[in-house]
mmCIF file with all atom_site columns, C-alpha atoms in Angstrom:
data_model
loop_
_atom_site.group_PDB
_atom_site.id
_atom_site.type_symbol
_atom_site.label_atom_id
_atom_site.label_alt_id
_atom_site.label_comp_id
_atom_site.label_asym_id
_atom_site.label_entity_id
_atom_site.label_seq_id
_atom_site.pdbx_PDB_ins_code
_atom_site.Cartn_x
_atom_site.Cartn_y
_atom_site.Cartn_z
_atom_site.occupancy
_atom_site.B_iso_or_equiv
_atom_site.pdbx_formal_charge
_atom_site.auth_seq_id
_atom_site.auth_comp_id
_atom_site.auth_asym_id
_atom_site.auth_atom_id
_atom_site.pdbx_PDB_model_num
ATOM 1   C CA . UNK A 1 1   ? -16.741 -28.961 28.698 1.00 88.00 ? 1   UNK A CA 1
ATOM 2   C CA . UNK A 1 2   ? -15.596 -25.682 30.549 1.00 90.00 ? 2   UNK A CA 1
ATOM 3   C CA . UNK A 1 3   ? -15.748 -22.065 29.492 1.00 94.00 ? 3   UNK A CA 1
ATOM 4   C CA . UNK A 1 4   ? -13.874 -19.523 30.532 1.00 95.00 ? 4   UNK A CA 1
ATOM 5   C CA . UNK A 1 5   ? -15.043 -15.852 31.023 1.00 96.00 ? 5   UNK A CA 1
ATOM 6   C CA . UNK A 1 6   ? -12.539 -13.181 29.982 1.00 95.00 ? 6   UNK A CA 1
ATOM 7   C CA . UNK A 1 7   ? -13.316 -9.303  30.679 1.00 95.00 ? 7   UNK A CA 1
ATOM 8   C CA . UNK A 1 8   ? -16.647 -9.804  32.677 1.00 94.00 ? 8   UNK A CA 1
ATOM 9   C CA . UNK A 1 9   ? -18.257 -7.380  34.126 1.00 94.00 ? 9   UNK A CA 1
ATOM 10  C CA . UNK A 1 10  ? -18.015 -9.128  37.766 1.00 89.00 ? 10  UNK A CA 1
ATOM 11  C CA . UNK A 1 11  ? -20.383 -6.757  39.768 1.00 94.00 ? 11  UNK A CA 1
ATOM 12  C CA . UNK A 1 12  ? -23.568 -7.276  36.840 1.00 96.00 ? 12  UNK A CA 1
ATOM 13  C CA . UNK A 1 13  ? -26.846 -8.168  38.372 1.00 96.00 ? 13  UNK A CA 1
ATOM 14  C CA . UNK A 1 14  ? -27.444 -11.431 36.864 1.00 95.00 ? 14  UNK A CA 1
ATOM 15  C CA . UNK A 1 15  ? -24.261 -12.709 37.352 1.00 95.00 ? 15  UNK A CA 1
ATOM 16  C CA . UNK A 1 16  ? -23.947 -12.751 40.721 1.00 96.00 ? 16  UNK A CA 1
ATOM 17  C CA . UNK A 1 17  ? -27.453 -13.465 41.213 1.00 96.00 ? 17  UNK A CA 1
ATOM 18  C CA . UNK A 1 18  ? -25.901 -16.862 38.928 1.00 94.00 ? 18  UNK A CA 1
ATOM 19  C CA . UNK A 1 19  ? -22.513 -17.162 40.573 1.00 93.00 ? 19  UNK A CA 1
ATOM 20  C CA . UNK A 1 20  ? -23.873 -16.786 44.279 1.00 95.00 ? 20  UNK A CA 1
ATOM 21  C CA . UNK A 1 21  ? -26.082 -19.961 42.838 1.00 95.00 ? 21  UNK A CA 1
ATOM 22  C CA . UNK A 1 22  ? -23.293 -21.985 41.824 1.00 93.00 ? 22  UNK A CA 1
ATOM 23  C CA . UNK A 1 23  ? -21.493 -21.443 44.996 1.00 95.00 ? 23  UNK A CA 1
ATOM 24  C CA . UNK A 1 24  ? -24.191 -22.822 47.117 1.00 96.00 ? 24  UNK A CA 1
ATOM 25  C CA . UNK A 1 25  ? -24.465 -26.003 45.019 1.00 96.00 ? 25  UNK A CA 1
ATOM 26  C CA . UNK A 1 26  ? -20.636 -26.513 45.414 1.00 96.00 ? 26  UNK A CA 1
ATOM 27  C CA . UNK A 1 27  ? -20.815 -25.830 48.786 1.00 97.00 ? 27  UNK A CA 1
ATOM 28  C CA . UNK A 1 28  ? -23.742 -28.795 49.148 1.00 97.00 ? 28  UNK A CA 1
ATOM 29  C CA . UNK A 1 29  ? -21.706 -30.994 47.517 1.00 97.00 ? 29  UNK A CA 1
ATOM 30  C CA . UNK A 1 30  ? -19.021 -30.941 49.794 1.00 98.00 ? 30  UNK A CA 1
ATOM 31  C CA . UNK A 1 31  ? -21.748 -31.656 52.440 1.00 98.00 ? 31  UNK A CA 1
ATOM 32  C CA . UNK A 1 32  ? -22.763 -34.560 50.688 1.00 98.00 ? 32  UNK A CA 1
ATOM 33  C CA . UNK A 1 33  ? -19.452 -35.732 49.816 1.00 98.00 ? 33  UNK A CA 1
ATOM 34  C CA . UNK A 1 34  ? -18.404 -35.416 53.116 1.00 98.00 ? 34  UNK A CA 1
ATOM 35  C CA . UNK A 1 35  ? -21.966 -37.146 54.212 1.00 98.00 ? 35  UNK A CA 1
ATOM 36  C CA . UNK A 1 36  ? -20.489 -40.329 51.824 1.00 98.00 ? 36  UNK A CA 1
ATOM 37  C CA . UNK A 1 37  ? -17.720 -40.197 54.081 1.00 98.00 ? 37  UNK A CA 1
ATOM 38  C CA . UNK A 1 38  ? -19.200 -40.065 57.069 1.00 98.00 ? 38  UNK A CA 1
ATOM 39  C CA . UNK A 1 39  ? -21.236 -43.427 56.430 1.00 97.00 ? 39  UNK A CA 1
ATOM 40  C CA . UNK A 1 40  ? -17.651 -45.023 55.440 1.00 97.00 ? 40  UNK A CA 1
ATOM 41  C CA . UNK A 1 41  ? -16.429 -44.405 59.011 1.00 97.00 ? 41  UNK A CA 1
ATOM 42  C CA . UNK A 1 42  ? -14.453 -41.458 57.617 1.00 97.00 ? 42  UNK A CA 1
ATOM 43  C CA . UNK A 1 43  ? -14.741 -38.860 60.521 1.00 96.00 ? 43  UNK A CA 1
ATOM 44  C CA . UNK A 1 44  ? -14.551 -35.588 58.343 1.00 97.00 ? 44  UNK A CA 1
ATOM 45  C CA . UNK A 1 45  ? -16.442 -32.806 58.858 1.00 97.00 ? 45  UNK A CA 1
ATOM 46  C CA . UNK A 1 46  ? -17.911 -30.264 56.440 1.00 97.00 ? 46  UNK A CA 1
ATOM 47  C CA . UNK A 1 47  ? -16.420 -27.383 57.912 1.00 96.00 ? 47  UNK A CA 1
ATOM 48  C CA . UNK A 1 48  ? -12.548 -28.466 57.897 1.00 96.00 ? 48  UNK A CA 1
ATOM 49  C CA . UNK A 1 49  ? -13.011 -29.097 54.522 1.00 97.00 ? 49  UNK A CA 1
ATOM 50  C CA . UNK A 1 50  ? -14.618 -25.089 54.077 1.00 97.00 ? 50  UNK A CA 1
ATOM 51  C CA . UNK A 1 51  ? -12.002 -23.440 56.400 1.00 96.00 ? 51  UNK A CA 1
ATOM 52  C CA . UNK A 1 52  ? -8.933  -25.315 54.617 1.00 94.00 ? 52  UNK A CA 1
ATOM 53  C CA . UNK A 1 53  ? -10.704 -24.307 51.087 1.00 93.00 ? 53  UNK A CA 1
ATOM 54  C CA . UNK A 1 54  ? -11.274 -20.386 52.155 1.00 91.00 ? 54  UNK A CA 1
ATOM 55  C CA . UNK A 1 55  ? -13.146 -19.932 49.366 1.00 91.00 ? 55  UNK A CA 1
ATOM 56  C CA . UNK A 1 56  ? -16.771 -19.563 48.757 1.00 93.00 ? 56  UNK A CA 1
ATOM 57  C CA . UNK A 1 57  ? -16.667 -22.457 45.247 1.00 91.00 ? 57  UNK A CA 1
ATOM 58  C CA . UNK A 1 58  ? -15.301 -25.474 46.816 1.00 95.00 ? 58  UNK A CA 1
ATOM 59  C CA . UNK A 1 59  ? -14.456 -28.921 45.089 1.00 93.00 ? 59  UNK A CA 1
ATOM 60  C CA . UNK A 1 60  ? -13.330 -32.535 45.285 1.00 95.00 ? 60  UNK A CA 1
ATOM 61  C CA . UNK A 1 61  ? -9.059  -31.192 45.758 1.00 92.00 ? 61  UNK A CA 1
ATOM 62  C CA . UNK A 1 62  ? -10.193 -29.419 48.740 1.00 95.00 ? 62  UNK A CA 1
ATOM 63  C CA . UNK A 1 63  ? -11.732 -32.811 50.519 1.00 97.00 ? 63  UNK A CA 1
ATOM 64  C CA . UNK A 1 64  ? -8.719  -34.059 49.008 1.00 96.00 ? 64  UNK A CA 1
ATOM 65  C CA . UNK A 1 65  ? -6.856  -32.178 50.938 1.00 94.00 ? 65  UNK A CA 1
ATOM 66  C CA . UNK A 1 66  ? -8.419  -32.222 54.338 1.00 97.00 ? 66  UNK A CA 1
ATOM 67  C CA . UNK A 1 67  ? -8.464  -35.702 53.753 1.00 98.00 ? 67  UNK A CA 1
ATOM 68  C CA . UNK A 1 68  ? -4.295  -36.260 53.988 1.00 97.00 ? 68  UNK A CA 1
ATOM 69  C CA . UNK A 1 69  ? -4.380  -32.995 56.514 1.00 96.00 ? 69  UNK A CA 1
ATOM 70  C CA . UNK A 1 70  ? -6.224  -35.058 59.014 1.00 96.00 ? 70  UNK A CA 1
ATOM 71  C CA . UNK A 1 71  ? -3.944  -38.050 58.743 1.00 96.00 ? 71  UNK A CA 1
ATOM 72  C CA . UNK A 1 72  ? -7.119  -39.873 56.850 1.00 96.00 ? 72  UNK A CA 1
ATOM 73  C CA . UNK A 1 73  ? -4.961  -40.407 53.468 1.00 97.00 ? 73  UNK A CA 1
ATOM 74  C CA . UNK A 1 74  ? -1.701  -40.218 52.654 1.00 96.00 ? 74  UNK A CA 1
ATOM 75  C CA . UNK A 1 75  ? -1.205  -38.255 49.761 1.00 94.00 ? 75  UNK A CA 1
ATOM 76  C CA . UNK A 1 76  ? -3.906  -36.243 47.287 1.00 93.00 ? 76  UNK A CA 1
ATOM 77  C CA . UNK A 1 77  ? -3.531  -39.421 44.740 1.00 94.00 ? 77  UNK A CA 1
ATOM 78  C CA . UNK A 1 78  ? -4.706  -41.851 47.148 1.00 97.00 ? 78  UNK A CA 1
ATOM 79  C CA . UNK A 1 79  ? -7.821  -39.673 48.579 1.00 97.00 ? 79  UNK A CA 1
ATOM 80  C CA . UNK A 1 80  ? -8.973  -39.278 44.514 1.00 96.00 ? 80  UNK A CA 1
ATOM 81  C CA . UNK A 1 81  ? -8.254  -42.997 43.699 1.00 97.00 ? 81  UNK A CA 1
ATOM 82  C CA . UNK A 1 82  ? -9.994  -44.121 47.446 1.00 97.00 ? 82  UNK A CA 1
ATOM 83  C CA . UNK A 1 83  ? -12.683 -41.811 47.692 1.00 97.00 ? 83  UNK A CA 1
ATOM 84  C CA . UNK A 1 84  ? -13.288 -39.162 44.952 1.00 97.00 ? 84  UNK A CA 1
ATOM 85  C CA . UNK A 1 85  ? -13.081 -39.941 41.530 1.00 95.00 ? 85  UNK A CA 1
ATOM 86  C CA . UNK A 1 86  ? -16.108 -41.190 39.364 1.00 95.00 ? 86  UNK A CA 1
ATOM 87  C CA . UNK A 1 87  ? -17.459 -44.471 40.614 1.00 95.00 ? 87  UNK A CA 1
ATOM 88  C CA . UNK A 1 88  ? -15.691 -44.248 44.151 1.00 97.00 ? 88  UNK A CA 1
ATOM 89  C CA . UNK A 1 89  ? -18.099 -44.143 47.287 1.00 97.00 ? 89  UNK A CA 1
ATOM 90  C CA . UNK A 1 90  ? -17.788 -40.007 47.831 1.00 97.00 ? 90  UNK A CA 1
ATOM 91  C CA . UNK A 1 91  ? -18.047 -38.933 44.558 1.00 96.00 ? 91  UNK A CA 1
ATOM 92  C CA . UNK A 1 92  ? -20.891 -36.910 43.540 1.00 96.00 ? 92  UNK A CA 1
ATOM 93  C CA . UNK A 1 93  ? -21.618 -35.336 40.752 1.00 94.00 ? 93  UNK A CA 1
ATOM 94  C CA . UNK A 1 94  ? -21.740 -31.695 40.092 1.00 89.00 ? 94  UNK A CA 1
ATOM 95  C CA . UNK A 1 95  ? -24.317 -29.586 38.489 1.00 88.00 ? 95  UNK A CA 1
ATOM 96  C CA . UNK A 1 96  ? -23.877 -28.568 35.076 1.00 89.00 ? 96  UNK A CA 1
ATOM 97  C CA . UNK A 1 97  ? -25.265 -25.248 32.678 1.00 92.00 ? 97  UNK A CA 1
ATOM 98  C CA . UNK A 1 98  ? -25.816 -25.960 29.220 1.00 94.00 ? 98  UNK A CA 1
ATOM 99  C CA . UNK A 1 99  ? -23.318 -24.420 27.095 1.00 95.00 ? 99  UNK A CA 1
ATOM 100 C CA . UNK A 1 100 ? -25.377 -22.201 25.396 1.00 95.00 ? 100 UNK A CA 1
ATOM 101 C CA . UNK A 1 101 ? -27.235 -20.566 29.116 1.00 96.00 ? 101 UNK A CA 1
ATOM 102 C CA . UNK A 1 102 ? -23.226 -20.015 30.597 1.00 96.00 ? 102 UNK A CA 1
ATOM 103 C CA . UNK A 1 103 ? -22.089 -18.327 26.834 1.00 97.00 ? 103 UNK A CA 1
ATOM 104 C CA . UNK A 1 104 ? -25.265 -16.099 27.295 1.00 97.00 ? 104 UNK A CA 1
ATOM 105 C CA . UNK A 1 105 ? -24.445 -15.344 30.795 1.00 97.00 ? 105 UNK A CA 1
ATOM 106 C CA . UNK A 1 106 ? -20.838 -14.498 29.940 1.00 97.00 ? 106 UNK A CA 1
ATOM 107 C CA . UNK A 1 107 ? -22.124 -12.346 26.835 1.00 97.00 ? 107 UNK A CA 1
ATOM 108 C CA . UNK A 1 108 ? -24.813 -10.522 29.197 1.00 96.00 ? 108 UNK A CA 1
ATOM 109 C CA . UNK A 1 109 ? -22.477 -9.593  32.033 1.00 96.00 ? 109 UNK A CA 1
ATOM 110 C CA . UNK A 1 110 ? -19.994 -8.243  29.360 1.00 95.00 ? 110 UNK A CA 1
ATOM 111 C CA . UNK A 1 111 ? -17.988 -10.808 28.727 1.00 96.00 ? 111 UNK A CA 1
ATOM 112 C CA . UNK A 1 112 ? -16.108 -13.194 26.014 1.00 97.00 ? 112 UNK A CA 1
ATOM 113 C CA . UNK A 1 113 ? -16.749 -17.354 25.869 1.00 98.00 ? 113 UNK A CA 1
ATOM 114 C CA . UNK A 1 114 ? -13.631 -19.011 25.125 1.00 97.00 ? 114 UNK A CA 1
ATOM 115 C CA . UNK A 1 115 ? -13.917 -23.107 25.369 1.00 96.00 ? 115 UNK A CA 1
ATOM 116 C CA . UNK A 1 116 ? -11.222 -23.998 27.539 1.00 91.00 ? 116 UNK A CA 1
ATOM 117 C CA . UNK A 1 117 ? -8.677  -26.952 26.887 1.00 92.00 ? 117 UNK A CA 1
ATOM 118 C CA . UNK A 1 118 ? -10.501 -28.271 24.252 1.00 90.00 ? 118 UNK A CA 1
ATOM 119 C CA . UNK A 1 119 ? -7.743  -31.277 23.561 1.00 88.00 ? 119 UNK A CA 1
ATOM 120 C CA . UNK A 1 120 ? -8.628  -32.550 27.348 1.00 87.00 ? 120 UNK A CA 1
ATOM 121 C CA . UNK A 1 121 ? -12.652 -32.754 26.600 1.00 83.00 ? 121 UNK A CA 1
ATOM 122 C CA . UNK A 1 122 ? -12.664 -34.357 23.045 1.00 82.00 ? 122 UNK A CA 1
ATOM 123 C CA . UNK A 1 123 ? -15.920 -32.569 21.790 1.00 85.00 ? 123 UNK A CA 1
ATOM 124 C CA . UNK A 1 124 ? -14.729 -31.040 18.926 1.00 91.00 ? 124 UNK A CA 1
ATOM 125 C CA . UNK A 1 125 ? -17.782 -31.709 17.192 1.00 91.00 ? 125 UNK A CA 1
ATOM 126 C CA . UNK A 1 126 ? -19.864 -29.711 19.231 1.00 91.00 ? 126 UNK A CA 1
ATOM 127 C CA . UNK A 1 127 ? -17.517 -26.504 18.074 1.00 95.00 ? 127 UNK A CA 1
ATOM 128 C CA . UNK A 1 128 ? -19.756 -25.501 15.534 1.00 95.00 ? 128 UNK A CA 1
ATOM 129 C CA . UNK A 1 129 ? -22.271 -25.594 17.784 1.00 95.00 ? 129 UNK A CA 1
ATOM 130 C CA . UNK A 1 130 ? -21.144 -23.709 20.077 1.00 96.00 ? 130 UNK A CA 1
ATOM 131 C CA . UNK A 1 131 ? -19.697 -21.134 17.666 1.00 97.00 ? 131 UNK A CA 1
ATOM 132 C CA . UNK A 1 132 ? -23.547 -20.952 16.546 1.00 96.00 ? 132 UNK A CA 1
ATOM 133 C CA . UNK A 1 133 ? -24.608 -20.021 20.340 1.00 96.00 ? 133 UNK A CA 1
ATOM 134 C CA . UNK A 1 134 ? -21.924 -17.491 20.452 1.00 97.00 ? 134 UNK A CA 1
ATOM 135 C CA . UNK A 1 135 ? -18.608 -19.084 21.608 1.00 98.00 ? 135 UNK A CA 1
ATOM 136 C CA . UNK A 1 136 ? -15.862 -16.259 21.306 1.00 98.00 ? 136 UNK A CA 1
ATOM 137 C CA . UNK A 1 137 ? -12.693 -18.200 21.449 1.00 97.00 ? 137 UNK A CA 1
ATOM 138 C CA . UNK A 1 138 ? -10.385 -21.335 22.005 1.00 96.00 ? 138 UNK A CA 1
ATOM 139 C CA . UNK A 1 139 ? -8.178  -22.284 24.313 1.00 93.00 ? 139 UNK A CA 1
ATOM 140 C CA . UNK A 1 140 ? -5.281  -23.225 21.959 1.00 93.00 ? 140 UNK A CA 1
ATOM 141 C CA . UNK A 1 141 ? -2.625  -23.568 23.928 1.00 89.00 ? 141 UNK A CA 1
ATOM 142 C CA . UNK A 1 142 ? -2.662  -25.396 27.625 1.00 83.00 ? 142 UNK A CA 1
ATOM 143 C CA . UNK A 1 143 ? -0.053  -26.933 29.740 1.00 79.00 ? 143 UNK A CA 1
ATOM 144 C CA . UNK A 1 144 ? -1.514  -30.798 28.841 1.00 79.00 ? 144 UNK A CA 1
ATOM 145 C CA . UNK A 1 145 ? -1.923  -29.478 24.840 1.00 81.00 ? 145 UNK A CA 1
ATOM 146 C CA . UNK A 1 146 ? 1.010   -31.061 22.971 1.00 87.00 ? 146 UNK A CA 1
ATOM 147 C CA . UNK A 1 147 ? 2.296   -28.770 19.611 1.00 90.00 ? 147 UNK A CA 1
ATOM 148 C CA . UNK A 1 148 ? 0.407   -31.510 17.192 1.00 92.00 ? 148 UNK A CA 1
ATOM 149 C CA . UNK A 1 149 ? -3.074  -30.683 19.586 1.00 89.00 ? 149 UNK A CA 1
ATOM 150 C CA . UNK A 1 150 ? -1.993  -26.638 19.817 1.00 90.00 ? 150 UNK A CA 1
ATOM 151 C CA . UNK A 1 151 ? -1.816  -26.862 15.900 1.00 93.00 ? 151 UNK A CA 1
ATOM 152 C CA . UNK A 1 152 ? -5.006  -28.263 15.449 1.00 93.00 ? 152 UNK A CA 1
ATOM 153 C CA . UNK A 1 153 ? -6.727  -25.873 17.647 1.00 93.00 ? 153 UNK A CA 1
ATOM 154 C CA . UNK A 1 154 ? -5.301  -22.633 16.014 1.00 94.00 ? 154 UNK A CA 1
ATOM 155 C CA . UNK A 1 155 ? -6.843  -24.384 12.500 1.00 95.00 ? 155 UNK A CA 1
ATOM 156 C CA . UNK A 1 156 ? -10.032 -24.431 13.821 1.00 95.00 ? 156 UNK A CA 1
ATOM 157 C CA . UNK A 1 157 ? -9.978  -21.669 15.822 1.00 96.00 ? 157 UNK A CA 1
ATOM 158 C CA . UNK A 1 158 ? -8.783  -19.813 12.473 1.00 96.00 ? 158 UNK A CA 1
ATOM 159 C CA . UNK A 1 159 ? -11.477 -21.630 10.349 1.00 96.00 ? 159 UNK A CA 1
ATOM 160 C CA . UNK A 1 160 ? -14.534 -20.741 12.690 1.00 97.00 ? 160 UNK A CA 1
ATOM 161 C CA . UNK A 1 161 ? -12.873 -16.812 13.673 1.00 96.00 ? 161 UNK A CA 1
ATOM 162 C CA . UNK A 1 162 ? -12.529 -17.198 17.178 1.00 97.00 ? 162 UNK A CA 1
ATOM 163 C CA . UNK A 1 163 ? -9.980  -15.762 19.338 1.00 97.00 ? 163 UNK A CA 1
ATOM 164 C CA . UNK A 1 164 ? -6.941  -17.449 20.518 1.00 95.00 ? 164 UNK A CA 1
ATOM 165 C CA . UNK A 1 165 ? -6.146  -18.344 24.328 1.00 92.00 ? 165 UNK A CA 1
ATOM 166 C CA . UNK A 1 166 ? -3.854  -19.970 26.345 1.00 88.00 ? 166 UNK A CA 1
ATOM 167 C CA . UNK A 1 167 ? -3.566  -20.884 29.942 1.00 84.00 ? 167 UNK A CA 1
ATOM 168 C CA . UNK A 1 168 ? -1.872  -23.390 32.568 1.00 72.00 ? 168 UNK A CA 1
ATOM 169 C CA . UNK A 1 169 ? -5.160  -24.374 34.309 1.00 72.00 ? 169 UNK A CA 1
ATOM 170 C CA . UNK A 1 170 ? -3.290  -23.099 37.216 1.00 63.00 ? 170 UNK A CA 1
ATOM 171 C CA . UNK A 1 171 ? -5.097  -24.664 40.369 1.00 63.00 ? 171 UNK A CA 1
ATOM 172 C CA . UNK A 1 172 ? -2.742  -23.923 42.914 1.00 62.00 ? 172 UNK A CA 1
ATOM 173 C CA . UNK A 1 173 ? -0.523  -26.375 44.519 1.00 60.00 ? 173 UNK A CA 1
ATOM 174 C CA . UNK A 1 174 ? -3.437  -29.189 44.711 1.00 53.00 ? 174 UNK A CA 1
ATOM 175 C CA . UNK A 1 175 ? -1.176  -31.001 42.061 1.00 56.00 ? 175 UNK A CA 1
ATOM 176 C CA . UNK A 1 176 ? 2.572   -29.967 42.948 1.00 59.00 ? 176 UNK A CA 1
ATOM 177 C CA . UNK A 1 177 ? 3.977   -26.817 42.283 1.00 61.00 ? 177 UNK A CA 1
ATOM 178 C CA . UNK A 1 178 ? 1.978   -24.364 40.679 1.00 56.00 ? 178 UNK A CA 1
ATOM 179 C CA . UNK A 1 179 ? 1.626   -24.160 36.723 1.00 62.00 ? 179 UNK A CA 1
ATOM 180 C CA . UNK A 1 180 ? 0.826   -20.117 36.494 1.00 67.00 ? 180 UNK A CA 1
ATOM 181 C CA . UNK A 1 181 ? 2.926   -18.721 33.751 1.00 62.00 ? 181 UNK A CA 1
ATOM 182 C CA . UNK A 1 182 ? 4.247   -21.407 32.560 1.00 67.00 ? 182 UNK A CA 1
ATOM 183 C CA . UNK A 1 183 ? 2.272   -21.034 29.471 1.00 76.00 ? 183 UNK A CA 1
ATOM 184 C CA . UNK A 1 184 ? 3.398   -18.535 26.483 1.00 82.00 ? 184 UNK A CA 1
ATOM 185 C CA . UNK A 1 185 ? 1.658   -17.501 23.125 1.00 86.00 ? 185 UNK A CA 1
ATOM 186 C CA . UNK A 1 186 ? 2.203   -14.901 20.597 1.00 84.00 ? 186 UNK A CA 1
ATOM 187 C CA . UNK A 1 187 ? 1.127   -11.533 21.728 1.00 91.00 ? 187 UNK A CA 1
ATOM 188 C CA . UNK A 1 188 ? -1.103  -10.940 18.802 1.00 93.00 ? 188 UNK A CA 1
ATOM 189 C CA . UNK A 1 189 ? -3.684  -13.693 20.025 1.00 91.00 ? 189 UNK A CA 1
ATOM 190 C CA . UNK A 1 190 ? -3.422  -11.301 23.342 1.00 91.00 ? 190 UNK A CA 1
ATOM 191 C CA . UNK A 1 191 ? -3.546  -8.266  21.588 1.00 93.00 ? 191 UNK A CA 1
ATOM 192 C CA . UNK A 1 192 ? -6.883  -9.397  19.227 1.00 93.00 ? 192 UNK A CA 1
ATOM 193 C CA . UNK A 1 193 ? -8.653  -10.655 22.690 1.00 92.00 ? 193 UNK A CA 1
ATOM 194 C CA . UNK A 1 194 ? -7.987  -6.933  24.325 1.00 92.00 ? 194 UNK A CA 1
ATOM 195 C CA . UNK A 1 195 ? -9.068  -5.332  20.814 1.00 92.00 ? 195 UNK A CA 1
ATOM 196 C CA . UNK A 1 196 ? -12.236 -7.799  21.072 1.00 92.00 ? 196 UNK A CA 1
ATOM 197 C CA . UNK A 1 197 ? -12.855 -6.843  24.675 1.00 89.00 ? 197 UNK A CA 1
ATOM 198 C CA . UNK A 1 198 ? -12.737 -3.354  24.437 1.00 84.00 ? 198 UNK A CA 1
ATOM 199 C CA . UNK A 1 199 ? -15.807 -3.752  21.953 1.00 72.00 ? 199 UNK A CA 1
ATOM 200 C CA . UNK A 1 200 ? -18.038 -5.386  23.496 1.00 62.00 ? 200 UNK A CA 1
#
């Protein structure tokens, strides 16, 4: 599942100390993606991947995309379905933090946990869980939530007491034109989140 951090306190100790972390271990697993790649007879290097990325938290859409800007794929779809989804010969997996360590982490640097797009990761039984180890909020609304899924995330989120997001998943134009803002939900769910923040 993913969390989302809303309102942290970005220059905290341990959470750079934890992001800088993170960052590395994306950054080796473009290296070894790009390694899988390599022994295929794909000639991609590590560092077109990193300058067309310009980021320090690489992933898979930005081998994607050096992929079809080096003429070694056509399209985005065909370097995923070729090369980099689960069970293809560059995928590798990524590290993971337990739930419970990242909602700590977001709590200690500040912060509110809200469980992003929970319709996408079909885990609603760990909820209560996670509301036990702190979660703060759901993502209720999402551009892949339909109104039936929406629904049934505001009745949870309602029955547990947790904050209401919503969000496109924007990720740039890796899949078309960008989804930021396409999203809408009643101001109060904003309003209650600032009102939250503001406490903590």
């Amino acid at each position: 599942l993913h969390l989302l951090a809303y309102g942290v306190e970005v220059t905290h100790p341990r959470f750079l100390v934890e992001l800088a972390r993170f960052q590395g271990v994306r950054q080796n697993r473009i290296r070894e993606m790009v390694a899988c790649l390599n022994r295929l007879g794909i000639p991609l290097a590590a560092e077109a991947v990193f300058r067309l990325a310009n980021c320090a938290s690489p992933g898979r859409p930005h081998v994607a995309r050096a992929l079809v800007s080096a003429g070694l794929c056509d399209n985005l779809d065909e370097a995923f379905a070729r090369f980099l989804k689960r069970g293809r010969p560059a995928w590798v997996p990524k590290y993971k933090m337990a739930a419970g360590d990242a909602i700590d982490l977001i709590h200690d640097a500040g912060g509110l946990a809200v469980m992003a797009h929970p319709g996408l990761n079909r885990t609603d039984d760990f909820i209560p869980r996670l509301v036990s180890a702190g979660l703060d909020g759901l993502e209720c609304f999402h551009s892949k939530h339909s109104t039936a899924l929406s629904e049934r995330y505001l009745m949870l989120a309602d029955r547990h007491g947790l904050l209401v997001t919503g969000g496109s998943d924007c990720h740039g134009y890796n899949k078309g034109r960008p989804l930021l803002g396409t999203i809408r939900l009643p101001y109060e769910h904003v309003r209650q989140l600032r009102h939250r923040l503001r406490r903590v």
